[in-house]
PDB file of C-alpha atoms in Angstrom:
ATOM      1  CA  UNK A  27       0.000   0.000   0.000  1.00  0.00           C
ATOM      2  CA  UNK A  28       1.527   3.311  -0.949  1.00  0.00           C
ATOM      3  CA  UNK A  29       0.492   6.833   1.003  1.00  0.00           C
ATOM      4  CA  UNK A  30      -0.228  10.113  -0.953  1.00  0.00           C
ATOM      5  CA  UNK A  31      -0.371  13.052   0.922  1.00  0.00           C
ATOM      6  CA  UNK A  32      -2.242  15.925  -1.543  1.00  0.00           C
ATOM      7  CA  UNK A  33      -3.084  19.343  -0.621  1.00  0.00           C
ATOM      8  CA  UNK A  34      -6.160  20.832  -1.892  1.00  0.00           C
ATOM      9  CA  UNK A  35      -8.656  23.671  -2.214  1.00  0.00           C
ATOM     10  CA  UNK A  36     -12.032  23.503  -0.403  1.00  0.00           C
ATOM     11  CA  UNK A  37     -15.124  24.554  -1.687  1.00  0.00           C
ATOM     12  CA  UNK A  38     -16.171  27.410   0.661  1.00  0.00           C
ATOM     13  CA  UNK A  39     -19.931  25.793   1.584  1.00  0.00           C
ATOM     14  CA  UNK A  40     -18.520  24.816   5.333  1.00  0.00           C
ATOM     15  CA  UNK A  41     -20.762  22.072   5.712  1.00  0.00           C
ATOM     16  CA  UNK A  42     -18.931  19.266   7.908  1.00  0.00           C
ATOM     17  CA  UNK A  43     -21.879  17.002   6.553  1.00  0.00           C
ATOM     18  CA  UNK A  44     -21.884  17.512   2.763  1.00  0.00           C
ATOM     19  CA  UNK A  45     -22.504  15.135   0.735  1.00  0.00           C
ATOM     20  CA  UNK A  46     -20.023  16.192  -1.810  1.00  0.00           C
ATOM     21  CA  UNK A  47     -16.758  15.069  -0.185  1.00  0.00           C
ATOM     22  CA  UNK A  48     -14.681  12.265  -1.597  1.00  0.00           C
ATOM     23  CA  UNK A  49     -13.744   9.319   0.565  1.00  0.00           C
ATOM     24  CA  UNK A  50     -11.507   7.730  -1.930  1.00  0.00           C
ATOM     25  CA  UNK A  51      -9.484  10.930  -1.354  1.00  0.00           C
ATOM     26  CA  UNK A  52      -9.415  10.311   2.747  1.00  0.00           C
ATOM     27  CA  UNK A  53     -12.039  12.949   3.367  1.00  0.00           C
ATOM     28  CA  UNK A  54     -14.721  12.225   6.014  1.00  0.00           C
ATOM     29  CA  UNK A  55     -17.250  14.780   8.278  1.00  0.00           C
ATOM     30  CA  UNK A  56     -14.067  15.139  10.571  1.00  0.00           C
ATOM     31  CA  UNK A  57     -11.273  16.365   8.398  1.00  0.00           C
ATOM     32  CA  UNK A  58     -12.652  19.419   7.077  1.00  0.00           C
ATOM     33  CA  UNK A  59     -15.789  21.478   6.656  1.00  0.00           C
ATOM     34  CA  UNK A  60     -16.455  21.275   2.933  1.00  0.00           C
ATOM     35  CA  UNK A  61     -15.639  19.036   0.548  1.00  0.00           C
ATOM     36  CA  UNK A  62     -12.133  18.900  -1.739  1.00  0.00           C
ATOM     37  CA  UNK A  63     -13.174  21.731  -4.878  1.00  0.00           C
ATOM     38  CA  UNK A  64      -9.851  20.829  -6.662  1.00  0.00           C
ATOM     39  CA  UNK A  65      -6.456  19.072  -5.637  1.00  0.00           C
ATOM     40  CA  UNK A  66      -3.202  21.096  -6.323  1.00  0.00           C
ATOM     41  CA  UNK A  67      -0.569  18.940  -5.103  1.00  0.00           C
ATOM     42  CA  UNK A  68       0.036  14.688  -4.890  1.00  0.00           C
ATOM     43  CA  UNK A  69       3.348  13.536  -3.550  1.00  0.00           C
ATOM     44  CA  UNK A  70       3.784   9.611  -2.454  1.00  0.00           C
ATOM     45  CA  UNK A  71       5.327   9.669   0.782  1.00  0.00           C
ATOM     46  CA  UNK A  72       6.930   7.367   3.452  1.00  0.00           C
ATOM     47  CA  UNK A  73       7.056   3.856   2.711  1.00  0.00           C
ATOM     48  CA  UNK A  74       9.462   2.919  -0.695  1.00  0.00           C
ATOM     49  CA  UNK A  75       6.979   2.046  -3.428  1.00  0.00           C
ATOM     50  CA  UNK A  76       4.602  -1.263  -3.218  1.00  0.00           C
ATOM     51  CA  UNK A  77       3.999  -4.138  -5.945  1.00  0.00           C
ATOM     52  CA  UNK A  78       0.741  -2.149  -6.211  1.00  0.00           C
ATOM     53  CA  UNK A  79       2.737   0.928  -7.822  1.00  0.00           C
ATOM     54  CA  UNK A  80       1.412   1.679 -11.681  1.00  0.00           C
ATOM     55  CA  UNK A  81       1.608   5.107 -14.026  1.00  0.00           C
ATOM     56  CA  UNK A  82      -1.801   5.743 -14.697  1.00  0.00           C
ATOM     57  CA  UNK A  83      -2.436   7.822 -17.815  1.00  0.00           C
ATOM     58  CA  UNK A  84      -6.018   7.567 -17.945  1.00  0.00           C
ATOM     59  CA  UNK A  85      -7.416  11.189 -18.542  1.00  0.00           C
ATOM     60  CA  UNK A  86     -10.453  10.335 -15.854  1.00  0.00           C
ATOM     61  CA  UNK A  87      -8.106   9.389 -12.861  1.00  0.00           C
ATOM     62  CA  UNK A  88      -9.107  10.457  -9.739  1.00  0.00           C
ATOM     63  CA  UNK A  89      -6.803  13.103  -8.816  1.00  0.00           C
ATOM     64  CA  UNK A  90      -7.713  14.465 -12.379  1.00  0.00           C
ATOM     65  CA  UNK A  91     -11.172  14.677 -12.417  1.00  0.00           C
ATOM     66  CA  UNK A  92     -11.001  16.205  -9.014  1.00  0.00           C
ATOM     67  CA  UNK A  93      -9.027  19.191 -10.196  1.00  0.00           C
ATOM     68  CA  UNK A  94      -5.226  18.417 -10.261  1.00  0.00           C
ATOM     69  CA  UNK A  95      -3.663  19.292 -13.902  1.00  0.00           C
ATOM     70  CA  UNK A  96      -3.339  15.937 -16.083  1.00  0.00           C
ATOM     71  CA  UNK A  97       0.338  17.034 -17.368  1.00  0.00           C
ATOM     72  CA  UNK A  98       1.310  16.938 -13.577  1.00  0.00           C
ATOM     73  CA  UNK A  99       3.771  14.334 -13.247  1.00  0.00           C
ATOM     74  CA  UNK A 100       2.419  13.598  -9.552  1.00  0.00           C
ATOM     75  CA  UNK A 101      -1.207  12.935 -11.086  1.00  0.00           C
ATOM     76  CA  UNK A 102      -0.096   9.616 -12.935  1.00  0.00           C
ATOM     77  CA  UNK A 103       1.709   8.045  -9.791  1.00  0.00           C
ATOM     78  CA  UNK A 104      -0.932   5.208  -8.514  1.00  0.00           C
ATOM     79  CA  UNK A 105      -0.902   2.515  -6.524  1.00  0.00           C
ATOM     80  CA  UNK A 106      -3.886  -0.819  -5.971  1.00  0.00           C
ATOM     81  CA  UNK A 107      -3.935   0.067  -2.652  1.00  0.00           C
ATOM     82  CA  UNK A 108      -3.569   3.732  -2.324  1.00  0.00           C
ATOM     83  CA  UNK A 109      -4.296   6.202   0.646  1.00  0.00           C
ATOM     84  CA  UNK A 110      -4.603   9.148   1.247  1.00  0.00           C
ATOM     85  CA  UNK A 111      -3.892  11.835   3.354  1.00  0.00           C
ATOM     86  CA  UNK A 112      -5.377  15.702   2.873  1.00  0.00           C
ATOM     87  CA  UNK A 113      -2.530  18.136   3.850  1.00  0.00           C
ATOM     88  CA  UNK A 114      -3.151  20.461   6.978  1.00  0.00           C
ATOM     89  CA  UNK A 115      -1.215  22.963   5.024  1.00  0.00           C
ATOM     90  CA  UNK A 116      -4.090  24.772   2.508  1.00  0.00           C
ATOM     91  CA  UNK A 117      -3.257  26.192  -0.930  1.00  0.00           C
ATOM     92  CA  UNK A 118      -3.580  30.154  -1.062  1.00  0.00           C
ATOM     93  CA  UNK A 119      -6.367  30.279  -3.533  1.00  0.00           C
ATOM     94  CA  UNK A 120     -10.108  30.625  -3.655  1.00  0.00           C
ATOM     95  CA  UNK A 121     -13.060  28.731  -5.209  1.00  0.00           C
ATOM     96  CA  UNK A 122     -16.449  29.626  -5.346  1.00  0.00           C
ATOM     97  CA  UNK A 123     -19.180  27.435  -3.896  1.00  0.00           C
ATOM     98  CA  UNK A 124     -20.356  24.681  -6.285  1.00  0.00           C
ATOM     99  CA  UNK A 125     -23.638  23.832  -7.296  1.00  0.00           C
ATOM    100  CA  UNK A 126     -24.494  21.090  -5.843  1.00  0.00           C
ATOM    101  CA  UNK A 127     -23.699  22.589  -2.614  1.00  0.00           C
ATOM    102  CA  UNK A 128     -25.690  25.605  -3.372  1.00  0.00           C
ATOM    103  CA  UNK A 129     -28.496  23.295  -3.358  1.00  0.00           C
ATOM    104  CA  UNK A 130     -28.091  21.021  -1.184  1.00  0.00           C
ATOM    105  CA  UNK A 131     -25.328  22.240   1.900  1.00  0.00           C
ATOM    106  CA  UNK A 132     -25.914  24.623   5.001  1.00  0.00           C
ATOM    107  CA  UNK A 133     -23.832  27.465   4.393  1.00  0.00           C
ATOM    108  CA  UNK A 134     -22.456  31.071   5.242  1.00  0.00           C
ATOM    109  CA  UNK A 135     -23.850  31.069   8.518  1.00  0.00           C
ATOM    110  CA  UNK A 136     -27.238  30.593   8.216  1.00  0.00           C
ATOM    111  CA  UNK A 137     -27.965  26.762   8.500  1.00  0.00           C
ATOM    112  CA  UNK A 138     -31.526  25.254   8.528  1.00  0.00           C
ATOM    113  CA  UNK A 139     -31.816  22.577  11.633  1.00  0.00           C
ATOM    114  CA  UNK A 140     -31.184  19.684  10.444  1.00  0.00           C
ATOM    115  CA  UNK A 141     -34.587  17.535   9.459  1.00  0.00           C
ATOM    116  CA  UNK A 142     -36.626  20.468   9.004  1.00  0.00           C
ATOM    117  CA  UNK A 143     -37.881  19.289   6.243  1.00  0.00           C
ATOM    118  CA  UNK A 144     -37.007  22.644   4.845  1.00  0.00           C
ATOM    119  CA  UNK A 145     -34.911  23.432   1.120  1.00  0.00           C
ATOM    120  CA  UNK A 146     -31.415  25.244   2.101  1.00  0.00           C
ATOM    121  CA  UNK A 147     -31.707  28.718   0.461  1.00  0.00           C
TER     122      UNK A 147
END
């Protein structure tokens, strides 16, 4: 099993319980409010590499179709087995809040309780 540790930018909804996040990508309700918007940086770290280890070039990998450029070196590095870790260290940029969380999260500072069986504005 190899470990990744990327460092990403969060969409700005806040919500600890979106449903957006991505747990292939190590995020759960307890690592940060939001969900990954786009992943800047992927380095393997740790452990030397694994019989797991591959170059993957396909152009819907999962660091690449959340964000991270395809000619990145760092975006092809795979493993089987892969895990990873989300970087307590945050990018300086600044994404707006998706869709789907427009819809669906409880954001800037005005949440509905939760079961009240009202829309999110």
């Amino acid at each position: 099993m190899c470990e990744f540790e990327i460092s990403a930018v969060y969409c700005p909804c806040m919500d600890v319980y979106c449903k957006q996040k991505i747990t292939a990508l190590g995020e759960t309700q307890f690592t940060h409010a939001g969900h990954i918007g786009k992943v800047v940086t992927c380095f393997r770290t740790g452990k030397p590499l694994c019989m797991g280890t591959f170059r993957n070039t396909d152009p819907d990998r999962l660091l690449v179709r959340h964000g991270m450029d395809p000619n990145n070196a760092n975006s092809t590095q795979d493993c089987k087995k892969a895990r990873f870790t989300i970087s307590e260290k945050l990018p300086d940029m600044h994404l707006d809040v998706c869709e789907p969380c427009k819809e669906r999260c409880q954001w800037f500072g005005n949440p509905l309780p939760r079961g009240s069986g009202e829309e999110s504005p």
